[in-house]
Coordinates of C-alpha atoms and ligand atoms in Angstrom, one line a residue:
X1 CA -7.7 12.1 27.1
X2 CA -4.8 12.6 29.5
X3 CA -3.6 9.3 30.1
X4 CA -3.9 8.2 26.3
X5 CA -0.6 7.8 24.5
X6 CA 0.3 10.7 22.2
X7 CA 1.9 10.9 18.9
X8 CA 3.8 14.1 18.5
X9 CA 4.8 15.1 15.2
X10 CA 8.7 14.3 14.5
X11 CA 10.2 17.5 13.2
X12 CA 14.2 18.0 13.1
X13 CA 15.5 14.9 14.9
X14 CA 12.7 15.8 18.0
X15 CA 9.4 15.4 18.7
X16 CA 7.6 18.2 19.3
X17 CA 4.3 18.9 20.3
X18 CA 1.5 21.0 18.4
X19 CA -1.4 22.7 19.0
X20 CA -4.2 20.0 18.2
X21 CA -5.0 16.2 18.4
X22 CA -6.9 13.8 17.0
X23 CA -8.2 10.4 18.5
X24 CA -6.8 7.7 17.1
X25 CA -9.3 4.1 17.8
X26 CA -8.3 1.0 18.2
X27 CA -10.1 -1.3 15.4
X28 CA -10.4 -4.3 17.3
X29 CA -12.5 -2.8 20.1
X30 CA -13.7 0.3 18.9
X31 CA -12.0 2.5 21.8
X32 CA -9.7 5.6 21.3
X33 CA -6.1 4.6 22.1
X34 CA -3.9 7.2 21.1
X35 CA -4.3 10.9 20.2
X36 CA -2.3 12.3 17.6
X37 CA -0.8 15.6 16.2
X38 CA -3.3 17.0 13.9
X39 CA -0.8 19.6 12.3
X40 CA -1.8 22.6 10.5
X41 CA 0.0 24.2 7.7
X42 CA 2.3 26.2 9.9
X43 CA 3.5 22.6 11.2
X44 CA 3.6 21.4 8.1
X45 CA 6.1 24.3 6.5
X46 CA 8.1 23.5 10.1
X47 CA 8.8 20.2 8.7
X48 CA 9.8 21.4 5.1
X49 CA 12.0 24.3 6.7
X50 CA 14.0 21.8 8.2
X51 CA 14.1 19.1 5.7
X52 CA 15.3 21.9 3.3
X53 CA 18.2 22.9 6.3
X54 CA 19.0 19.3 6.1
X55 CA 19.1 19.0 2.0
X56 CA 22.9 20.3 1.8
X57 CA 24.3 17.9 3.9
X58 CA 22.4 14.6 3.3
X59 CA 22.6 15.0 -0.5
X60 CA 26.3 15.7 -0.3
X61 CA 27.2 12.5 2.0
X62 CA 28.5 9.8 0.2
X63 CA 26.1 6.9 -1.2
X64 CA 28.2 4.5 0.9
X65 CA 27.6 6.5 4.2
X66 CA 23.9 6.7 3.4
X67 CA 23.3 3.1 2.5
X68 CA 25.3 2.0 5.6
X69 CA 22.9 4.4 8.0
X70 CA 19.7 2.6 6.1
X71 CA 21.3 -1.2 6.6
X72 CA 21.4 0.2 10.6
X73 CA 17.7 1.6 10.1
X74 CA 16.8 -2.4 9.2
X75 CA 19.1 -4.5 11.7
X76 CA 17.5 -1.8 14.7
X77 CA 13.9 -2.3 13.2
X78 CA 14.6 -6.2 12.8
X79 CA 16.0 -6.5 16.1
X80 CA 12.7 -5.1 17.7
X81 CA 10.3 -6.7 15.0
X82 CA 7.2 -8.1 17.6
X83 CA 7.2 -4.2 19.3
X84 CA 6.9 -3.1 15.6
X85 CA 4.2 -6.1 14.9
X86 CA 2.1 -5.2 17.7
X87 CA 1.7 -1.4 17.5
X88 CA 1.5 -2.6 14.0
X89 CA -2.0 -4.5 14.4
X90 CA -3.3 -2.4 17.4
X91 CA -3.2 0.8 15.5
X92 CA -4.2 -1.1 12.0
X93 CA -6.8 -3.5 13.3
X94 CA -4.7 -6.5 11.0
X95 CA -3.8 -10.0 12.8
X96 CA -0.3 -9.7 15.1
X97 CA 0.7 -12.4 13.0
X98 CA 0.2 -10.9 9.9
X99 CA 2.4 -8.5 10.6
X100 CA 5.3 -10.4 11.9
X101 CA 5.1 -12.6 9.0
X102 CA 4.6 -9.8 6.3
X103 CA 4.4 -6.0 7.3
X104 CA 7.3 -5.6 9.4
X105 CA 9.4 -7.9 7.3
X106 CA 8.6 -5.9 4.2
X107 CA 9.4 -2.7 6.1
X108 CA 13.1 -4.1 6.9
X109 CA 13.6 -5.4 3.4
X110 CA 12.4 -2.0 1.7
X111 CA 15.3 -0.3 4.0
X112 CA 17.9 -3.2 3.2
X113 CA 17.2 -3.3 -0.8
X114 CA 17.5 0.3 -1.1
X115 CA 20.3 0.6 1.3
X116 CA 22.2 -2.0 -1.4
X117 CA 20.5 -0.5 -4.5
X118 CA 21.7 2.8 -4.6
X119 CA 25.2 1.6 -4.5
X120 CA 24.8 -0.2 -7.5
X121 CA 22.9 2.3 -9.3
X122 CA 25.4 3.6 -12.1
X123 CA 25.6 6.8 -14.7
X124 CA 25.0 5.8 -18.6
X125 CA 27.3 7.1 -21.0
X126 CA 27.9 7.5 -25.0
X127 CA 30.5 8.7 -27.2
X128 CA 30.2 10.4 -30.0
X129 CA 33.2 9.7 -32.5
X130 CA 31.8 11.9 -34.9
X131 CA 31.0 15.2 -33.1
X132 CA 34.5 14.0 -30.6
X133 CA 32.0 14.5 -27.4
X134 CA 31.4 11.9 -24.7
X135 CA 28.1 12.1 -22.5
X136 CA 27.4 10.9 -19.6
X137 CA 24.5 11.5 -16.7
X138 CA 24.5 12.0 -13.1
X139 CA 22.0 11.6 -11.2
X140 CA 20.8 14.4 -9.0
X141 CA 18.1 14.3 -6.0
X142 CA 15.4 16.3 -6.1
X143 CA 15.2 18.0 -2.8
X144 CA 12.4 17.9 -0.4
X145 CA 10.6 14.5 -0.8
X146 CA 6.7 15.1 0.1
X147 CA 5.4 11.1 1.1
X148 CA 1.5 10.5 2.1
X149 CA 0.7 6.9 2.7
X150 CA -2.5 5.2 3.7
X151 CA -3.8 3.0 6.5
X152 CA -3.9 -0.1 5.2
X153 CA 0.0 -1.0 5.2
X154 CA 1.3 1.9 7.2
X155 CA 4.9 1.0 7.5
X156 CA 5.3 -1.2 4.8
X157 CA 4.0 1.3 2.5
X158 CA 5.5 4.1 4.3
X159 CA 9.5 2.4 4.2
X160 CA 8.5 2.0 -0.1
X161 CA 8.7 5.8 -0.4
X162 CA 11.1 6.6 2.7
X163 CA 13.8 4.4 1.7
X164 CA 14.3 5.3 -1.8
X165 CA 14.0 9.3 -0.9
X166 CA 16.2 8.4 1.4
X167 CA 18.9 6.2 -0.6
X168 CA 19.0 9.0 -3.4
X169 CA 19.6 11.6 -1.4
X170 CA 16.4 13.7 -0.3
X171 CA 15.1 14.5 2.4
X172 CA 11.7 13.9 4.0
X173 CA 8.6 15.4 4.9
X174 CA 6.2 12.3 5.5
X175 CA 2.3 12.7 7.0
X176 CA 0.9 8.7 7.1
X177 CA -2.5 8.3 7.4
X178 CA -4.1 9.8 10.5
X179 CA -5.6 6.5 11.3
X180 CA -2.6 4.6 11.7
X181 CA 0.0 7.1 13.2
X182 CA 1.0 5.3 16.0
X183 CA 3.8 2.7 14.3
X184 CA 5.6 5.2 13.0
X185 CA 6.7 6.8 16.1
X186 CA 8.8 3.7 16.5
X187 CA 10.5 4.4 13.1
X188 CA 11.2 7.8 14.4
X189 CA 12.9 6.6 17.1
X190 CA 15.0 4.1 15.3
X191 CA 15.8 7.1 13.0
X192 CA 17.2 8.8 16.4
X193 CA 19.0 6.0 17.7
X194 CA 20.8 5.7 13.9
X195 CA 22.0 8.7 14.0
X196 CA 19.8 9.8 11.1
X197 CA 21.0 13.6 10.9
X198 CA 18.4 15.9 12.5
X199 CA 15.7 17.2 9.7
X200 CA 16.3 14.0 7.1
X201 CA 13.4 12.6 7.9
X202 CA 10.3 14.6 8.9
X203 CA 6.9 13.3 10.1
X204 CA 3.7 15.4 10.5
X205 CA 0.5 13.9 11.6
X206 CA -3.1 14.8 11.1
X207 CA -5.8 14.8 8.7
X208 CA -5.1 14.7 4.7
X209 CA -7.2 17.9 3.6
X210 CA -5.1 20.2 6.3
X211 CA -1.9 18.4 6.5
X212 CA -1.7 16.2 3.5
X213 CA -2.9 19.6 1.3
X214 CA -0.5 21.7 2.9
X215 CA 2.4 19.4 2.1
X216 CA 0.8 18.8 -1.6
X217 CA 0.4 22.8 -2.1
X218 CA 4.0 23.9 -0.2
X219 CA 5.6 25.3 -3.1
X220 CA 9.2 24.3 -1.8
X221 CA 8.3 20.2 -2.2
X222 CA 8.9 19.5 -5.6
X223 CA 7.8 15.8 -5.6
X224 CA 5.1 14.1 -4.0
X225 CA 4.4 10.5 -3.6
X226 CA 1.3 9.6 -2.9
X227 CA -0.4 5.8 -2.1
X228 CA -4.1 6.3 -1.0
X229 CA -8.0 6.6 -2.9
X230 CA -8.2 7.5 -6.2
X231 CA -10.7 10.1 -5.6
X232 CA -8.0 11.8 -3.6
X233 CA -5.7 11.5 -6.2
X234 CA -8.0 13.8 -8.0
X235 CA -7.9 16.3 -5.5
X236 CA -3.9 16.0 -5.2
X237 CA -3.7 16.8 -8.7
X238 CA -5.8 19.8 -9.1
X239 CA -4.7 21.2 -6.1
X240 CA -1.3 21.4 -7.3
X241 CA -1.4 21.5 -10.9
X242 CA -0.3 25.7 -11.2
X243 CA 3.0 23.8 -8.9
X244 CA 4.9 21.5 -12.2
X245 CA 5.9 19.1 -9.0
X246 CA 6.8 15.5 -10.0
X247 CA 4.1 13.5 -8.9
X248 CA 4.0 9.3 -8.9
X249 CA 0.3 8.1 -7.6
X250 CA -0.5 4.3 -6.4
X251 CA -4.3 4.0 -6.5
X252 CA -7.2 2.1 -6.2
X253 CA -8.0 -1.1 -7.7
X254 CA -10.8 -3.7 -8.1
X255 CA -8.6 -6.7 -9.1
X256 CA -9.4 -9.8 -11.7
X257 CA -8.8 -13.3 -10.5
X258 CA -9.0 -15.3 -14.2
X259 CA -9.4 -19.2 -13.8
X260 CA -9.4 -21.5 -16.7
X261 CA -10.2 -25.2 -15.9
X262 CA -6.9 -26.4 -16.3
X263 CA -6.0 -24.8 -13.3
X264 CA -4.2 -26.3 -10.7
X265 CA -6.8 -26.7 -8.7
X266 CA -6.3 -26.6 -5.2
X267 CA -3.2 -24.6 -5.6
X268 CA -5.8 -21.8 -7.3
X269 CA -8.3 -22.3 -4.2
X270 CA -6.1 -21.8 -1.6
X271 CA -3.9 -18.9 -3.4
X272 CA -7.7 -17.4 -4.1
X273 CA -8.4 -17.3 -0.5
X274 CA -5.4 -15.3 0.8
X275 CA -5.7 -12.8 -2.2
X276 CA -9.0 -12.2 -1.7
X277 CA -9.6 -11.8 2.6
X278 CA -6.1 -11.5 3.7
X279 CA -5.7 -8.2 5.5
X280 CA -9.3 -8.1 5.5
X281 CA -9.6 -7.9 1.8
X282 CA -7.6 -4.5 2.7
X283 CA -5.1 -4.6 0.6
X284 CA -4.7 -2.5 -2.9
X285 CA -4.3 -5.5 -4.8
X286 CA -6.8 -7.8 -3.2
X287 CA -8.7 -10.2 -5.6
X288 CA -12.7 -8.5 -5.6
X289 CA -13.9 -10.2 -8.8
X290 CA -13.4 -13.9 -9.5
X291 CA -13.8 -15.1 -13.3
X292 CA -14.2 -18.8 -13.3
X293 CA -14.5 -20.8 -16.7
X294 CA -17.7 -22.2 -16.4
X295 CA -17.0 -26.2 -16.6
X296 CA -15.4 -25.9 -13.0
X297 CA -17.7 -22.9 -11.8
X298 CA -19.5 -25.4 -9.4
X299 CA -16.7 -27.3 -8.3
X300 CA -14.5 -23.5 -7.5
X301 CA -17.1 -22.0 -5.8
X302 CA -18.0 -25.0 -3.6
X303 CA -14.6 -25.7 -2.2
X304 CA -14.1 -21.9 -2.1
X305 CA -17.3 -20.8 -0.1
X306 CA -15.8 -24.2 2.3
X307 CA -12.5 -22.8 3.1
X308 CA -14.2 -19.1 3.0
X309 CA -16.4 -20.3 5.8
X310 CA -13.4 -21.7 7.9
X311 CA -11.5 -18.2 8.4
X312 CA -11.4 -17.5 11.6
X313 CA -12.2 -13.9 11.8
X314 CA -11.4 -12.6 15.5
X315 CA -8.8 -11.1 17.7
X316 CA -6.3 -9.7 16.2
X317 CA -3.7 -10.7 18.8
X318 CA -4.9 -14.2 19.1
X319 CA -2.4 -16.5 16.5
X320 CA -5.1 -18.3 14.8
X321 CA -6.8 -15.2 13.2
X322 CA -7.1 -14.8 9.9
X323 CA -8.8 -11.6 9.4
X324 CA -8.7 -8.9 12.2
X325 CA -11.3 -5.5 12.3
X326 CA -11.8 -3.3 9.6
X327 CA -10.1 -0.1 10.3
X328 CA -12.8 2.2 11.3
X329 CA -17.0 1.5 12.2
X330 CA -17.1 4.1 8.7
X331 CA -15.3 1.6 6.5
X332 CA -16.7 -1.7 8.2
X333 CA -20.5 0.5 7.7
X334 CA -19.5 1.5 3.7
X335 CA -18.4 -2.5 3.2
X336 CA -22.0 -3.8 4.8
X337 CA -23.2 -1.1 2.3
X338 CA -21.9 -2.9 -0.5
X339 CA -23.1 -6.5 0.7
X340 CA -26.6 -5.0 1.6
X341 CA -27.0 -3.4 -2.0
X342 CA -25.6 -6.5 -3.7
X343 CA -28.5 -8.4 -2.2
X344 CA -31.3 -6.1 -2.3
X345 CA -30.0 -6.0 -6.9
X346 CA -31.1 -9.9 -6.7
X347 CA -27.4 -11.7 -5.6
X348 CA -26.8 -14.5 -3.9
X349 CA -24.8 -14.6 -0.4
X350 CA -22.8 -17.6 -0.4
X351 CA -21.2 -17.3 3.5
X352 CA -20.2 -14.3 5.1
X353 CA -21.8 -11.7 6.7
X354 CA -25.3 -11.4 7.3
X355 CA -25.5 -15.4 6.6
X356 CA -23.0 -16.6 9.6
X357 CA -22.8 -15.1 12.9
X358 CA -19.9 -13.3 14.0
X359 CA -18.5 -14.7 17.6
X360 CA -16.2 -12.3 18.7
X361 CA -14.3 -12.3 22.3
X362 CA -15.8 -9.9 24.5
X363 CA -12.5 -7.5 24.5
X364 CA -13.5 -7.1 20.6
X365 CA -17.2 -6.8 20.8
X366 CA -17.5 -3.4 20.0
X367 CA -15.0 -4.0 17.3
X368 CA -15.4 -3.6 13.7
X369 CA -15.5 -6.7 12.3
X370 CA -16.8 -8.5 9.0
X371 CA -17.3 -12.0 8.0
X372 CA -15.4 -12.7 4.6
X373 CA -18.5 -12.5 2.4
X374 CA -18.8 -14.5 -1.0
X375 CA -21.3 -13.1 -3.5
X376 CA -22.5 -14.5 -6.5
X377 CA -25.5 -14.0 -9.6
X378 CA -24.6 -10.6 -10.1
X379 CA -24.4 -8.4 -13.1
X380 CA -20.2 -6.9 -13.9
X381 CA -22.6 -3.2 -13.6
X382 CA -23.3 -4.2 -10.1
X383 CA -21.4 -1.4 -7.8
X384 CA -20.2 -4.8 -5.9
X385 CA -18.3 -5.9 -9.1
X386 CA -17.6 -2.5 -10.2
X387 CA -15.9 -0.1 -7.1
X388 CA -13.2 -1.1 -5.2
X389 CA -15.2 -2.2 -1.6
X390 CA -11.1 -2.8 0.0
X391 CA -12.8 -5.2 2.8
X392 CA -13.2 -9.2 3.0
X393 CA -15.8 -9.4 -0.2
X394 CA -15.5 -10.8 -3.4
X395 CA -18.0 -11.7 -6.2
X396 CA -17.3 -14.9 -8.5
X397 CA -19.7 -15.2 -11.5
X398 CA -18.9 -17.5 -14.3
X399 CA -17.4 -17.2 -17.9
X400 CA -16.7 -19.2 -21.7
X401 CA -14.2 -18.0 -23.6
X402 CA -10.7 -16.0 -23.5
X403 CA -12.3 -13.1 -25.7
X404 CA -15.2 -12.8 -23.5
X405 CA -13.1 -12.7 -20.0
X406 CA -10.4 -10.2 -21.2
X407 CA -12.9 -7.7 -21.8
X408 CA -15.0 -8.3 -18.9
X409 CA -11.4 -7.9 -16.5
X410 CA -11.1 -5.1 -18.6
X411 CA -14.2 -3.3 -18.1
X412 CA -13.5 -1.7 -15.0
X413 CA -11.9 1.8 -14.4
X414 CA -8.9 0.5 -12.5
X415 CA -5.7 -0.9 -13.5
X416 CA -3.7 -2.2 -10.7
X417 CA -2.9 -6.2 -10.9
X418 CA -4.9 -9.3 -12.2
X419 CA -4.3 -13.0 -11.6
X420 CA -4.3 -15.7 -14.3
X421 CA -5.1 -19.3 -13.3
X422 CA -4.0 -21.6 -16.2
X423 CA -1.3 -24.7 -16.9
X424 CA -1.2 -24.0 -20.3
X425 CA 1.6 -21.5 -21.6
X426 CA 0.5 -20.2 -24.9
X427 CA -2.9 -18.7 -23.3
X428 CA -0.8 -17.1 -20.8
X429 CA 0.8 -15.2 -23.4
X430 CA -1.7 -14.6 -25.0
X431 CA -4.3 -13.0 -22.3
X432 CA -1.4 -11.5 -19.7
X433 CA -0.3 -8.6 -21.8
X434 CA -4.0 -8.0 -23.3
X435 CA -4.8 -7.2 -19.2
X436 CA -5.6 -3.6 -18.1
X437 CA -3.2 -4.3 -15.1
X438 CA 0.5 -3.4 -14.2
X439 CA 1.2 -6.3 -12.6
X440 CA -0.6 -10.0 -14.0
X441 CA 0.0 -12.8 -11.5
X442 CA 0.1 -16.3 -13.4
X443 CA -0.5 -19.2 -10.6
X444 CA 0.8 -17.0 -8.5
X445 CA -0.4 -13.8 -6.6
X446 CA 1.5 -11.2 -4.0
X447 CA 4.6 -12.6 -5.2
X448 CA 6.9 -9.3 -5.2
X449 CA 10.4 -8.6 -6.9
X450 CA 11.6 -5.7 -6.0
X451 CA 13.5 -4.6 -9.0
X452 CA 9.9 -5.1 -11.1
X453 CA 7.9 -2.2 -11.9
X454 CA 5.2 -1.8 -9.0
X455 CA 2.2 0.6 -10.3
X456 CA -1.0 0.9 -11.9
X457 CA -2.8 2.3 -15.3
X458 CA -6.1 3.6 -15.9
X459 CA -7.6 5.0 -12.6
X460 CA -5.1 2.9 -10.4
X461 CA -2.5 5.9 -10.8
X462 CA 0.5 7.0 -12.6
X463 CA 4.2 6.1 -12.6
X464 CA 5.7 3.4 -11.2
X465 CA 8.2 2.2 -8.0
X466 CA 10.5 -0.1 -7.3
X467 CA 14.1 -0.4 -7.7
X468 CA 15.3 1.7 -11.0
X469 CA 11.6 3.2 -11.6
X470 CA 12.0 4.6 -7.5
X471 CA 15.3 6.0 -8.2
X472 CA 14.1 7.6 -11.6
X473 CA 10.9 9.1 -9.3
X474 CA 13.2 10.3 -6.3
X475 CA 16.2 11.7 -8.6
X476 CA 16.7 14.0 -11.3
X477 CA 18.9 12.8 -14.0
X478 CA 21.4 15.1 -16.1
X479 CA 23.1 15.1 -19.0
X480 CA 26.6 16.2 -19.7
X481 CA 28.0 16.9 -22.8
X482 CA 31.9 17.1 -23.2
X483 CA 33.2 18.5 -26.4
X484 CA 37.2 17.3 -26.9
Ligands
NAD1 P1 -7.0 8.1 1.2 O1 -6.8 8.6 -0.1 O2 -8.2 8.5 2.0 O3 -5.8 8.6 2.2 C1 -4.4 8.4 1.8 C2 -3.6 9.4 2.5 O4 -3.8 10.7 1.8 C3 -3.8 9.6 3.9 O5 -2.6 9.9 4.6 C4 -4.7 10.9 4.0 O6 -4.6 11.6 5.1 C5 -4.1 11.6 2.8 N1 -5.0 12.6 2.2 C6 -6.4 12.6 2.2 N2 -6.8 13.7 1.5 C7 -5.7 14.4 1.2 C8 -5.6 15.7 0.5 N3 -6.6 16.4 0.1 N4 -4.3 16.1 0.2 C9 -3.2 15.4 0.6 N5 -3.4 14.2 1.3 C10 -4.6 13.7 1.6 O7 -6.8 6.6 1.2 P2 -6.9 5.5 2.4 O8 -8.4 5.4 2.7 O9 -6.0 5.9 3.4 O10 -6.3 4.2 1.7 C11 -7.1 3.3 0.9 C12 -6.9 3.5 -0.6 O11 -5.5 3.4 -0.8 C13 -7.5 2.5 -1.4 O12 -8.1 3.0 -2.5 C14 -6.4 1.6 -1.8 O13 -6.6 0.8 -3.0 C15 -5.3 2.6 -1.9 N6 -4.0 1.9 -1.9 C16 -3.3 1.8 -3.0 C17 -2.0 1.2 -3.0 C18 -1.2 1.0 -4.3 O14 0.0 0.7 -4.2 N7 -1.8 1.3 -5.5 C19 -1.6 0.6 -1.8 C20 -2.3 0.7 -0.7 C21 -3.5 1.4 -0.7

């Protein structure tokens, strides 16, 4: 292990070393690359001490100082974007060019909106003629932020929750996921070269049931934001449920694609493809269950098991790859589980694994790799049309009638997004708010505003982020009454 890079965990302004490490693989070849800080609790409450050292004085700098240090965060993030891509992909298994076209990107804009936000984030007020008073709120941060993010979008997903902490006036104790530690050691950096005050942002490494818990169950982190698994959630939330902290949870999904025949067609192929395999179907909101009304169910699935067929799946840091490696040999193994199960229930395997070969390049043959798999003639019971799988797999099975579609979407635990293929406005209306989903795509899908509501209902978590509903999360609002 000596010669393998290693991730220390970033406490006060400096990394510092701890007692233990974990390996940290490569996807694409299967090989460890890195070892990281796998930080116990005493590391952990390290972090918080000095997040908490750091509270006074980052809370009390002006908005316009703070906004101006996150606008330097993004131009010094910006100005190194391919570094950032390629750690990126190599810890994350995801195509180089994937992530200079959308991670890294994303992780600049999430500093830059913020940055801007918060300065035009005002008080309300009301006066009361009657009772002579005038109100008005201020909005106070909360202290020590507590951010866990996942693998899947490590920076992007990590800047959504930093930025915001940040921008309100928080402070940070952040632990990614220990699969994908390696990118953030560049943000720490670009932190240091800011001139981010020491112990404003804190990162700890290491596994989520010793590090992630301890953070969750430090009694001196009153919020915690969480993106990850559902089933983790769970444990999050009865872990700390004696602890009244403010908690906002992004979870799992298994997302609806609805496609009438009026569709525009090739627009609705093509938009289908991305939001089903891109990332390797590893993204949250990744379409897994494609309704298609049934007059165009032949037609769809033909030119859609065509184009399917044409991904190049491959080396992540070759530019014409479309889907890179799954992000560990346990997740590409649990995806092959679902494929496997699906056929042994009676489906049908369009294209995808099992049915085309995989040709890899030698440097990624121990890699963990999957085909993009189409599956059709299954049940909505099947555990392929029911669990969120989160690789490059989706089912399409056919449907009649708006009724019958809205409560097939709906049958599912989750709640995250659905897309809505249609030219005709009134039945947009009509089905988009009747979706289980906080986010309905209409011809449209990954499209993302900012300032919108990002979250999800049922089992897909509670609370929502972006622009007003992060600030709300990451502040505590006060009301003043003035009698005169
Ligand atoms: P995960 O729940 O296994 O891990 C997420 C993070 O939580 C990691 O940092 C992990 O170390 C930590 N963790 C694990 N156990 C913990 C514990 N007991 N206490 C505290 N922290 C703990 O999820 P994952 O496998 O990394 O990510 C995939 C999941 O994330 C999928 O379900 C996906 O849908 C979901 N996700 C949701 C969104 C969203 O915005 N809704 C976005 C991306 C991913």
């Amino acid at each position: 292990m000596a010669s393998l890079d290693t991730i220390d965990n970033f406490i006060d302004g400096e990394f510092c070393t701890t007692d233990d490490y974990l390996e940290s693989y490569d996807p694409s070849t299967g090989q460890v690359w890195a070892k990281v800080a796998n930080s116990s609790p005493k590391d952990v409450d390290k972090a918080v001490q000095a997040a908490e050292k750091a509270f006074p004085l980052w809370s009390a700098t002006s908005v316009d100082q703070r906004s101006k240090l996150l606008l330097k965060i993004a131009d010094l993030i910006e100005a190194r974007l391919d570094e950032f891509a390629e750690v990126e992909s190599h810890d994350q298994g995801k195509p180089v060019a994937l992530a200079k076209k959308i991670d890294i990107p994303r992780l600049v804009h999430n500093f830059r909106y913020f940055a801007t936000y918060a300065l035009h984030d005002v008080n309300s007020s009301s006066i009361q003629i009657d009772a002579s008073a005038t109100n008005y709120t201020v909005k106070c941060p909360v202290g020590v932020a507590g951010l866990i993010s996942p693998w899947n979008l490590p920076l992007y997903l990590l800047s959504f929750k930093i930025a915001p902490a940040l921008a309100c006036g928080n402070t940070v104790v952040a632990k990614p996921s220990e699969m994908t530690s390696v990118s953030s050691r560049l943000l720490c950096r670009v932190f240091q070269e800011a001139g981010l005050p020491k112990g404003v942002v804190n990162i700890v490494y290491g596994y989520g049931w010793t590090a992630g818990q301890a953070l969750v169950e430090h009694p001196r982190v009153p919020l915690i934001s969480f993106t990850g698994g559902t089933a983790t959630a769970e444990v999050i939330r009865k872990s700390a449920a004696h602890l009244n902290k403010k908690f906002s949870l992004e979870l799992g999904g298994k997302n609806p694609a609805i496609i009438f025949e009026d569709c525009n067609f090739e627009k609705c192929v093509e938009t289908t493809i991305r939001s089903s395999f891109i990332n390797q179907g590893e993204v949250c909101l990744c379409t897994s269950r494609i309704f298609v009304q049934r007059g165009i169910y032949e037609k769809f699935l033909e030119a859609f098991v065509a184009k399917t067929r044409s991904l190049i799946v491959g080396d992540p840091k070759d530019a014409n790859t479309f889907c890179g490696a799954l992000i560990s040999k346990q997740h590409r193994d649990k995806v092959i589980g679902f494929i496997d199960e699906a056929k042994k229930g009676g489906a049908t395997l369009r294209c995808g694994h099992s049915v085309e070969p995989l040709e890899l390049p030698d440097r990624c043959q121990n890699g963990y790799f999957v085909r993009p798999t189409v599956i059709t003639d299954l049940p909505d019971t099947a555990p392929a049309m029911t669990d969120e799988i989160f690789g490059p797999v989706t089912c399409v099975v056919p449907f009649d009638d708006e009724e019958e579609v809205i409560a097939r979407a709906n049958s599912a635990r989750y709640g995250l997004s659905a897309t809505l293929w249609t030219e005709n406005v009134s039945r947009v209306h009509r089905i988009a708010p009747k979706l289980d989903a906080g986010t309905v795509w209409v011809n449209c899908w990954l499209v993302r505003d900012l300032n919108m509501p990002f979250g999800g209902m049922k089992d897909s978590g509670t609370g929502r982020e972006g622009g007003k509903y992060s600030t709300e999360f990451f502040t505590e609002e006060k009301t003043i009454c003035i009698q005169h």
